[in-house]
Structure formats: C-alpha cells, structure tokens
Tab-separated table of C-alpha atoms in Angstrom:
chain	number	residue	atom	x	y	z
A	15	UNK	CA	-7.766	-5.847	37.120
A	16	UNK	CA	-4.502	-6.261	36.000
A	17	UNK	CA	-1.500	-3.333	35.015
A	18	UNK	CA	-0.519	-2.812	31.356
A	19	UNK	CA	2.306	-5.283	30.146
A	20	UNK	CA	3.947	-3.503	27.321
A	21	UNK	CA	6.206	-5.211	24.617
A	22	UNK	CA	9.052	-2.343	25.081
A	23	UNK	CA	10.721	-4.203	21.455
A	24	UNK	CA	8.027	-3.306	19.171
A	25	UNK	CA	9.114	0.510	19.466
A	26	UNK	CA	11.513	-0.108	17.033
A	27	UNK	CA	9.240	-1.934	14.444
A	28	UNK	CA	5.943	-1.242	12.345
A	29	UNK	CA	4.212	-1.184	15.571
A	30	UNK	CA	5.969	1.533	17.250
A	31	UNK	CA	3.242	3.816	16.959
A	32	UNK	CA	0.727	1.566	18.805
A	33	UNK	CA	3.154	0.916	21.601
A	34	UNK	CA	3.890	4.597	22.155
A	35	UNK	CA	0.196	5.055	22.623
A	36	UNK	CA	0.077	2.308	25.477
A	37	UNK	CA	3.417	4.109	27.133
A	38	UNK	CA	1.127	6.796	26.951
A	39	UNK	CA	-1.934	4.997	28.270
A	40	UNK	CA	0.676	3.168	31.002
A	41	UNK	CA	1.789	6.293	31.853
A	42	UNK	CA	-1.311	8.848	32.417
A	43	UNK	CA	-3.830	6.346	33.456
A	44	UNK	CA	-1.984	3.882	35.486
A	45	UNK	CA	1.351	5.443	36.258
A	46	UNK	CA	2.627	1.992	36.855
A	47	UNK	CA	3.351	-0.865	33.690
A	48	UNK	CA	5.688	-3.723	33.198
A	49	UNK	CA	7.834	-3.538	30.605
A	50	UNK	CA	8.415	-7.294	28.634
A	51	UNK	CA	11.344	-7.676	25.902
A	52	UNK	CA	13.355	-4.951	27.539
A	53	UNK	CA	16.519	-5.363	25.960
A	54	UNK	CA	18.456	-6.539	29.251
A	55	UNK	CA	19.380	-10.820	29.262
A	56	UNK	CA	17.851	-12.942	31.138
A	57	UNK	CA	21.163	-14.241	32.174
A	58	UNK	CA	22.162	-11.346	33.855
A	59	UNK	CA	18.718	-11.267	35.629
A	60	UNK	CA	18.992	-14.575	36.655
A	61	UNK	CA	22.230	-13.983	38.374
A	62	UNK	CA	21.001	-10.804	39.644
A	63	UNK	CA	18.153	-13.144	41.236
A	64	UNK	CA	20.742	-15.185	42.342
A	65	UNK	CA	23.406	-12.986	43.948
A	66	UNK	CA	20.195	-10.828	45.902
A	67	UNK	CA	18.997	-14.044	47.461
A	68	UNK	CA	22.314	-15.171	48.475
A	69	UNK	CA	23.283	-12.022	50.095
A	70	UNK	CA	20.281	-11.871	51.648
A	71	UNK	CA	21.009	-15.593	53.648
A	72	UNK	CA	24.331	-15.000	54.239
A	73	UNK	CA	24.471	-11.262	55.082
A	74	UNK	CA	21.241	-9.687	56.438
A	75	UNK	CA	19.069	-12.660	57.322
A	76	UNK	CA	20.252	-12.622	60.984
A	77	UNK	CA	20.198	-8.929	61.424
A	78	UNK	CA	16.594	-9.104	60.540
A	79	UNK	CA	15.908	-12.006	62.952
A	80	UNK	CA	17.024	-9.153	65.540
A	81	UNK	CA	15.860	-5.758	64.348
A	82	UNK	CA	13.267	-3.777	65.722
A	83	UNK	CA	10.090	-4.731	63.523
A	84	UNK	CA	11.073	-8.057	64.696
A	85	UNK	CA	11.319	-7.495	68.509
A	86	UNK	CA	7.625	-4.703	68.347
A	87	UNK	CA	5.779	-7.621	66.532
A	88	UNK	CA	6.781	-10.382	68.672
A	89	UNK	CA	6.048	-7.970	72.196
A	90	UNK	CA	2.715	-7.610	70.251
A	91	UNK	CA	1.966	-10.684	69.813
A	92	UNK	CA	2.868	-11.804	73.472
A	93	UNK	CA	0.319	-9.235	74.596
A	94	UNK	CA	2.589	-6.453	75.324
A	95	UNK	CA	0.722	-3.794	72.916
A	96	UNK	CA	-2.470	-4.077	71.247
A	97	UNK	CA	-1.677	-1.584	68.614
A	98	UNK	CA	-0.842	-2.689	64.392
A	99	UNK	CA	2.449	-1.565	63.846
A	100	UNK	CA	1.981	1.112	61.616
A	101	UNK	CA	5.315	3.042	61.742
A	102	UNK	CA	7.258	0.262	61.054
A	103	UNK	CA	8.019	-1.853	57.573
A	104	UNK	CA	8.767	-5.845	57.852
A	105	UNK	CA	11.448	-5.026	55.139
A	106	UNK	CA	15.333	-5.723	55.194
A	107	UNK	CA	16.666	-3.005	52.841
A	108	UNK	CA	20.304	-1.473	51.623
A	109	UNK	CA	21.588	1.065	49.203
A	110	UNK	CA	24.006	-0.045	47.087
A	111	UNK	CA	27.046	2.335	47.444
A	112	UNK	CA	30.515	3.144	45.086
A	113	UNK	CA	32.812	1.435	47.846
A	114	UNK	CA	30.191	-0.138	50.499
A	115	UNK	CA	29.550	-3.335	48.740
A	116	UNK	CA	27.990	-6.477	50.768
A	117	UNK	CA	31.548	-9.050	50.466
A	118	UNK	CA	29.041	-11.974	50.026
A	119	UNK	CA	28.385	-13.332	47.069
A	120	UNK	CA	31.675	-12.649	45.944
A	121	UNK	CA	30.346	-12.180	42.349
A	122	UNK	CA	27.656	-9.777	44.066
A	123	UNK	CA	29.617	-6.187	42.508
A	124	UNK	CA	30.342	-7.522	39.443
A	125	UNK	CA	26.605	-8.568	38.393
A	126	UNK	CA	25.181	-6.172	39.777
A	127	UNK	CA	27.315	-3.249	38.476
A	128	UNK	CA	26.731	-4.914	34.779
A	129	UNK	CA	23.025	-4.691	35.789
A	130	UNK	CA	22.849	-1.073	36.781
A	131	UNK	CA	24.627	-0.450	33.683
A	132	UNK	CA	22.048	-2.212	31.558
A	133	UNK	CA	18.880	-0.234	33.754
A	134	UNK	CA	20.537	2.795	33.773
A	135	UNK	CA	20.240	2.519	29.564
A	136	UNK	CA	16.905	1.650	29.828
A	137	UNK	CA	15.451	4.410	32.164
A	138	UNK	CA	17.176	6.796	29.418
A	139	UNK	CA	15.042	5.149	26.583
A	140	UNK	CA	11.811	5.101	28.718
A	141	UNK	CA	12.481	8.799	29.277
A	142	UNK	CA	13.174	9.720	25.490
A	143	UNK	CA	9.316	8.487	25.178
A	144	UNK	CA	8.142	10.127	28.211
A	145	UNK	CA	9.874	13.399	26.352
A	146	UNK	CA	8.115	12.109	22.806
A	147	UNK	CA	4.611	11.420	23.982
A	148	UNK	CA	4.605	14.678	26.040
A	149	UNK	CA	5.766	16.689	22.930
A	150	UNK	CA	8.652	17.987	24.663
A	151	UNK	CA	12.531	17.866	23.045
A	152	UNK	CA	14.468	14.939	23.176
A	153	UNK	CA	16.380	14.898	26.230
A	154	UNK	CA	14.429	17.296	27.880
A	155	UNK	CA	13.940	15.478	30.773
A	156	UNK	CA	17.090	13.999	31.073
A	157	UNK	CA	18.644	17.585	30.912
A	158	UNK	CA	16.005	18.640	33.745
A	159	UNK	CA	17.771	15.851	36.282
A	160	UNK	CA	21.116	17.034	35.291
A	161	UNK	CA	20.575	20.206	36.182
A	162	UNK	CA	22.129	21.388	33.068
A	163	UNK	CA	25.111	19.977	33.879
A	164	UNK	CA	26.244	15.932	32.786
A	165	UNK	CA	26.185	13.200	34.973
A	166	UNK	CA	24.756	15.355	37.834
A	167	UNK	CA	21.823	13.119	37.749
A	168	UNK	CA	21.751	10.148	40.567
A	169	UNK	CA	20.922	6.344	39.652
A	170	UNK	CA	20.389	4.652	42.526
A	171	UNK	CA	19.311	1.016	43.371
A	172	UNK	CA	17.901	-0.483	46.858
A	173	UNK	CA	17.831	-4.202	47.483
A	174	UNK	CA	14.884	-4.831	49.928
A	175	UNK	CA	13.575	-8.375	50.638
A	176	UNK	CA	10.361	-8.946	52.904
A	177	UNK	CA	10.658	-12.028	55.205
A	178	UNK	CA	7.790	-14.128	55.657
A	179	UNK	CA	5.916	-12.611	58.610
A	180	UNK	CA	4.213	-14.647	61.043
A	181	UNK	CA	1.154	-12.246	61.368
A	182	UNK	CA	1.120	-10.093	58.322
A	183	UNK	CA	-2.319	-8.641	59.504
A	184	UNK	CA	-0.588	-6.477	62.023
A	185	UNK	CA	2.428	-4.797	60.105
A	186	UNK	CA	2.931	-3.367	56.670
A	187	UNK	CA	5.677	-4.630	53.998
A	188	UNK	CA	6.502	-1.052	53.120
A	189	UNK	CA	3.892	1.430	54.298
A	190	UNK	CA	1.583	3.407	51.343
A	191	UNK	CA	3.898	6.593	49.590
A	192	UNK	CA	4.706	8.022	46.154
A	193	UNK	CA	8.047	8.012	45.281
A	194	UNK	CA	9.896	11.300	45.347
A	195	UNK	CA	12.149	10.839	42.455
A	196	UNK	CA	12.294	10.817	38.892
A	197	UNK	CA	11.984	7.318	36.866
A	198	UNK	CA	11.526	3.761	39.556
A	199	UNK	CA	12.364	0.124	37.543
A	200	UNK	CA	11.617	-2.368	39.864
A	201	UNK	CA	12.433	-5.728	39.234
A	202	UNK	CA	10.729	-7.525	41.556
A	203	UNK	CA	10.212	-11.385	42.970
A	204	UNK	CA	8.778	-13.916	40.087
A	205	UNK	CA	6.954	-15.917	42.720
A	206	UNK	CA	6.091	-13.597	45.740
A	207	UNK	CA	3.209	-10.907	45.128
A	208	UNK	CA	2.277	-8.182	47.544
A	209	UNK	CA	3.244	-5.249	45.650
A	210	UNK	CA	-0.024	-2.999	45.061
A	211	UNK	CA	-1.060	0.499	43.430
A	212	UNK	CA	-3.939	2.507	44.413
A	213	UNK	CA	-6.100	2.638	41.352
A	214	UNK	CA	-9.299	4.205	40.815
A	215	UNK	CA	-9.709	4.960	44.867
A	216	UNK	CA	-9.395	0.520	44.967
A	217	UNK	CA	-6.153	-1.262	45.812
A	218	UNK	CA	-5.056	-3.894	43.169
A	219	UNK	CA	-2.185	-5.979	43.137
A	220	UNK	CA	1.020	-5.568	40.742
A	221	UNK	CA	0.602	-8.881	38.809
A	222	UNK	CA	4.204	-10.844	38.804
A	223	UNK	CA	5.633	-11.846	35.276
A	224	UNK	CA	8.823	-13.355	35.531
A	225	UNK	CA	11.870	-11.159	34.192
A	226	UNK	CA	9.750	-8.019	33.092
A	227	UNK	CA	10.851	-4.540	34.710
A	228	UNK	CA	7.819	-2.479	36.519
A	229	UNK	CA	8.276	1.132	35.533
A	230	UNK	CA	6.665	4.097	37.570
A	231	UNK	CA	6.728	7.456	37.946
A	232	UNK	CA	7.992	9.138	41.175
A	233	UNK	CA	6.834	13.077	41.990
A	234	UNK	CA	9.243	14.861	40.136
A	235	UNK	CA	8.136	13.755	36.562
A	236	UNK	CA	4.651	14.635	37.774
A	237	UNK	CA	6.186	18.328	38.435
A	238	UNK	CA	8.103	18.237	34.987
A	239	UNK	CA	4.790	17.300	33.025
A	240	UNK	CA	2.550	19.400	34.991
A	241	UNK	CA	0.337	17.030	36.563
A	242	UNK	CA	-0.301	14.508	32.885
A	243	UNK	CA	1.985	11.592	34.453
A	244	UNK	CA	1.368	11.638	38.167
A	245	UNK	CA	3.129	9.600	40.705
A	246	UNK	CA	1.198	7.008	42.159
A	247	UNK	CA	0.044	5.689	46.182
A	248	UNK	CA	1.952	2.027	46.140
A	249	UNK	CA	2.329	-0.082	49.139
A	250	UNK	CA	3.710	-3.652	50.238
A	251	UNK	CA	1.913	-6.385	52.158
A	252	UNK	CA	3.622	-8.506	54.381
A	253	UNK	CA	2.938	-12.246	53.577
A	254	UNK	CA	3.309	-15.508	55.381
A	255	UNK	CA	5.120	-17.301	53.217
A	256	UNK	CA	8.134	-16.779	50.826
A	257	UNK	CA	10.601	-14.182	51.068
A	258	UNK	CA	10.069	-11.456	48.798
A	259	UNK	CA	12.834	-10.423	46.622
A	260	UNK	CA	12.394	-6.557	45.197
A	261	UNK	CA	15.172	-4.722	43.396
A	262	UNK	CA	14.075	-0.828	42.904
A	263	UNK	CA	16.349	1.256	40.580
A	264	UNK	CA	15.763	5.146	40.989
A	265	UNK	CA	16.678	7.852	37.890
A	266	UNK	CA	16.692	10.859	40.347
A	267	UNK	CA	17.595	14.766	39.452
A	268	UNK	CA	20.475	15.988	41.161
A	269	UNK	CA	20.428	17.490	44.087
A	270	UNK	CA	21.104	20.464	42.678
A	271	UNK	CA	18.868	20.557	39.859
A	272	UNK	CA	15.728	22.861	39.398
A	273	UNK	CA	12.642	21.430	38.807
A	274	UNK	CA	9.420	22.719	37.782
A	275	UNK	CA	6.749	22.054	35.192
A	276	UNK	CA	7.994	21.916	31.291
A	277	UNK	CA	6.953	25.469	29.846
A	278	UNK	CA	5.052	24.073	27.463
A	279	UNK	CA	2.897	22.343	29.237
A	280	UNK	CA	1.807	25.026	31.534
A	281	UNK	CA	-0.699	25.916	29.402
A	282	UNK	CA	-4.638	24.424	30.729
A	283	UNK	CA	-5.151	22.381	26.812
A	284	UNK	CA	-5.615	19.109	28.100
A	285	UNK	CA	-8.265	18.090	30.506
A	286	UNK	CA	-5.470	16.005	32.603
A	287	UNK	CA	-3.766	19.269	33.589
A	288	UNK	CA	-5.782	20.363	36.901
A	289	UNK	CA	-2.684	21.588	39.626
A	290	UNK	CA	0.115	24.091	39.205
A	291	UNK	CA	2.980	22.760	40.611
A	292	UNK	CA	6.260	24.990	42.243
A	293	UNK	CA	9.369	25.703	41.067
A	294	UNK	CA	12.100	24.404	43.787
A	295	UNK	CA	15.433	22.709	44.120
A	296	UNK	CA	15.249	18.813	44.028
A	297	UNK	CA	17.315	18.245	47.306
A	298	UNK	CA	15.163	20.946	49.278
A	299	UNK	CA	12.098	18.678	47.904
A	300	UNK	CA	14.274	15.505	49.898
A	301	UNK	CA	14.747	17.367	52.739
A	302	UNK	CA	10.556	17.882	53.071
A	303	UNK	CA	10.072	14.023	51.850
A	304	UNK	CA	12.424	12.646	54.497
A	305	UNK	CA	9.606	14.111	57.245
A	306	UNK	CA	6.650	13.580	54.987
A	307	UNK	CA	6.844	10.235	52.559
A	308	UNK	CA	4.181	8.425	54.169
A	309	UNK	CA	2.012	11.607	54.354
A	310	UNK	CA	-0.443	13.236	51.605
A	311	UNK	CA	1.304	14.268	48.727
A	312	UNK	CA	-0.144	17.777	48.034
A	313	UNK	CA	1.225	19.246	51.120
A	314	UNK	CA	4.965	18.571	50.605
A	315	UNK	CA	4.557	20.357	47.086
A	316	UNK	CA	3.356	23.287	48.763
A	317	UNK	CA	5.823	23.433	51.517
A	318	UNK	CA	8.813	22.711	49.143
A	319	UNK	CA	7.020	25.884	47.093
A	320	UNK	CA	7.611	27.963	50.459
A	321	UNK	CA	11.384	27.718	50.622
C-alpha cells in the first residue's frame, strides 16, 4: 500500500477537476499525499539537500555523538537498563529562527530563506483547495490562521536528521503523534525511508520519491473542517544505515487566533462528520500539546475546550 502521489500541475489544465477530486481523496481518506510538479526547482531543492547535509556534518553531528539518546542507548546496551527507550527520539533537530541561523554552510540562510519563500506559496495554494473542495470561501482558512489580522499566521520549518542507530529495535526515530498545527510539507530524504502513517488501524510506510513535497494535515484543519480532513498518527523508525534527512515546514494559526469548526460545516450532511470539536485559542491548544503530543488525541481537544 502506497500514499497518493498527486500531479499538483494539472490543477491548472483540462484535468483540474480530476486532480481536485484526488486532493480530496488525499485529503479525507489518507490525510497524508505527495505532491509531484509542485512548482518549486529542483535546483533550489538540490541545494536545500545540500546545505541540510552539510550543516548537519559540520554543526550538529558531534553534539549528537554526545546527547542523551546517545548516552541511554549505549548504558542499555551495556546492560545498564533493560527497558526500550520510549521517551526518547534518535533525532537531531533545530528550528530555524529570524537571527539564529547555523554559520555553516555559509550559503545555508540564503537557500533556505529562498526555499521557505517558495513553500510558504505553496501551502497557500494547497489551502485555497482545501477551502474549494470543502465549499468554504476562498481564503477562509487562511483568514482563520490569521486571526483576522495579516501576517499573524506562523510558517515555521524544523531541520531534523536521524543518524544511523546501532540498534534501532530499542528506540524510536520520532515517537507516534498528530501534528498540532495547521498545513505540514515535508520534504524528506530521497534515499532513507522510515517515515510511516497509521492507516486503516495498519502501519505503512511513506514511499520516498525524489523531490516531491509530502503534505498533511495537523489538528487544527481537522477543527476548521469539523472532523472531514483529520490529522493523522505518523511516526519515525530509527534505521541502521543512512542518515535520514527530513525538512518539515509548518503553516500554523497564530497564537492568537480562534479556531473552531467552519459554520458551515457544522451541520451532520456528510457521513465523515462524527465529533464536535471546541472553540479555543490556538496558543492555549500549544500549551495542552506541549504536555500531551505523544498522547491520544481526543483528550487534548476536550481539555483545550475546558479553558
């Protein structure tokens, strides 16, 4: 079983109307597609591939070598504990920051600023369709993570690799969650899998196609559209060989911004709508995630509803 790959250029030709219908599909049944003929070059991705591996080696590769998943798995493997790690992640990870940029590459800012550039006009599109296939006005979403207000909305972007791992049987990659924000494009490794999506109660992996963008939706568009596009369990294996490269881009409300299900969608027509979902602020939902993202999602809905 493999996830949808959808042609993202044929929405502006005599096929549009079949590829809105697999967004739809990718979005209600699977929650999780790669998106080929994107629109961004595959020059800049190829430097972006390029300039993430390299700071990797020449920045973070050591720290690794010495950080604390590093240190539990080697006492466990000594015979110090005879317990999996499961609250830890064999993941190296940053956030990159307006004024904390790594110094190495020194091209690193430049292509990677022209890349977020590039997603950021992409998430907008994919969310124009999410707004078009749920019959909702264009820009409604976009509006919703603005909090009524432009440019409130944040656009992250976390650089994570995941080392080999000497026994990947005993620690996770990145533990099993949803992700608590808005719109995730992930452009991940070409060569290294491990990336996987609970589907259908069965774990299957993300399949890797070189230069595509993996779109899925995090728990706030599953609030906006009342439960049609839900945000889906992912996790990360660790591997014993190669060194997984992962570049996640987040289009997240602000802070701010109120969030609850689009009025018109409230209404029980469709068979897919089965929850109610709260009204709250997003950053009182972050403030619940932060203690709960491994956790079952249902709950943190209903305590973010008790604020």
């Amino acid at each position: 079983m493999a996830i949808p790959v959808i042609d993202f250029s044929k929405l502006d030709g005599e096929e549009r109307a079949r590829t809105m219908s697999q967004l739809a599909n990718g979005f209600e049944e699977w929650g999780f597609f790669q998106l080929v003929n994107h629109g961004i070059p595959e020059e800049l991705l190829e430097r972006v591939k390029k300039v993430c591996s390299e700071c990797y080696k020449l920045e973070r590769e050591e720290g690794f070598k010495n950080s604390m998943p590093v240190k539990m798995l080697n006492d466990l493997v000594e015979g110090k504990s005879d317990e999996k790690l499961e609250n830890f992640d064999w993941e190296d990870v940053f956030t990159l920051q307006d004024g904390e940029w790594p110094s190495q590459p020194p091209e690193f800012k430049e292509t990677m600023v022209e890349y977020r550039h590039e997603l950021k006009k992409l998430a907008e599109k994919v969310m124009e369709v999410m707004d078009e296939n749920l019959g909702l006005p264009k820009g409604y979403i976009k509006k919703a993570f603005n909090g009524h207000e432009d440019d409130q909305a944040f656009f992250g972007t976390k650089v994570s690799h995941y080392p080999p791992c000497p026994r990947p049987e005993l620690v996770n990659g990145l533990r099993a969650h949803t992700d608590a924000g808005g719109v995730i494009l992930l452009f991940q490794d070409d060569e290294v899998k491990g990336l996987q999506i609970l589907k259908d109660g069965e774990w299957i992996d993300v399949q890797t196609v070189p230069n595509s963008i993996v779109i899925n939706t995090g728990d706030q568009i599953e609030v906006l559209s009342n439960g049609r596009y839900k945000s889906v369990w992912h996790r990360i294996l660790a591997t014993p060989d190669g060194n997984r490269r992962s570049i996640a881009s987040f289009y997240n409300p602000s802070l701010k911004a109120t969030i609850a299900p689009a009025p018109k969608l409230t209404n029980p027509v469709t068979k897919e709508v089965s929850q109610d979902y709260p009204k709250f602020v997003f950053g009182d939902y972050m403030s619940v995630y932060a203690k709960q993202k491994f956790l079952p999602k249902k709950p943190r809905f209903q305590a973010v509803g008790a604020i």
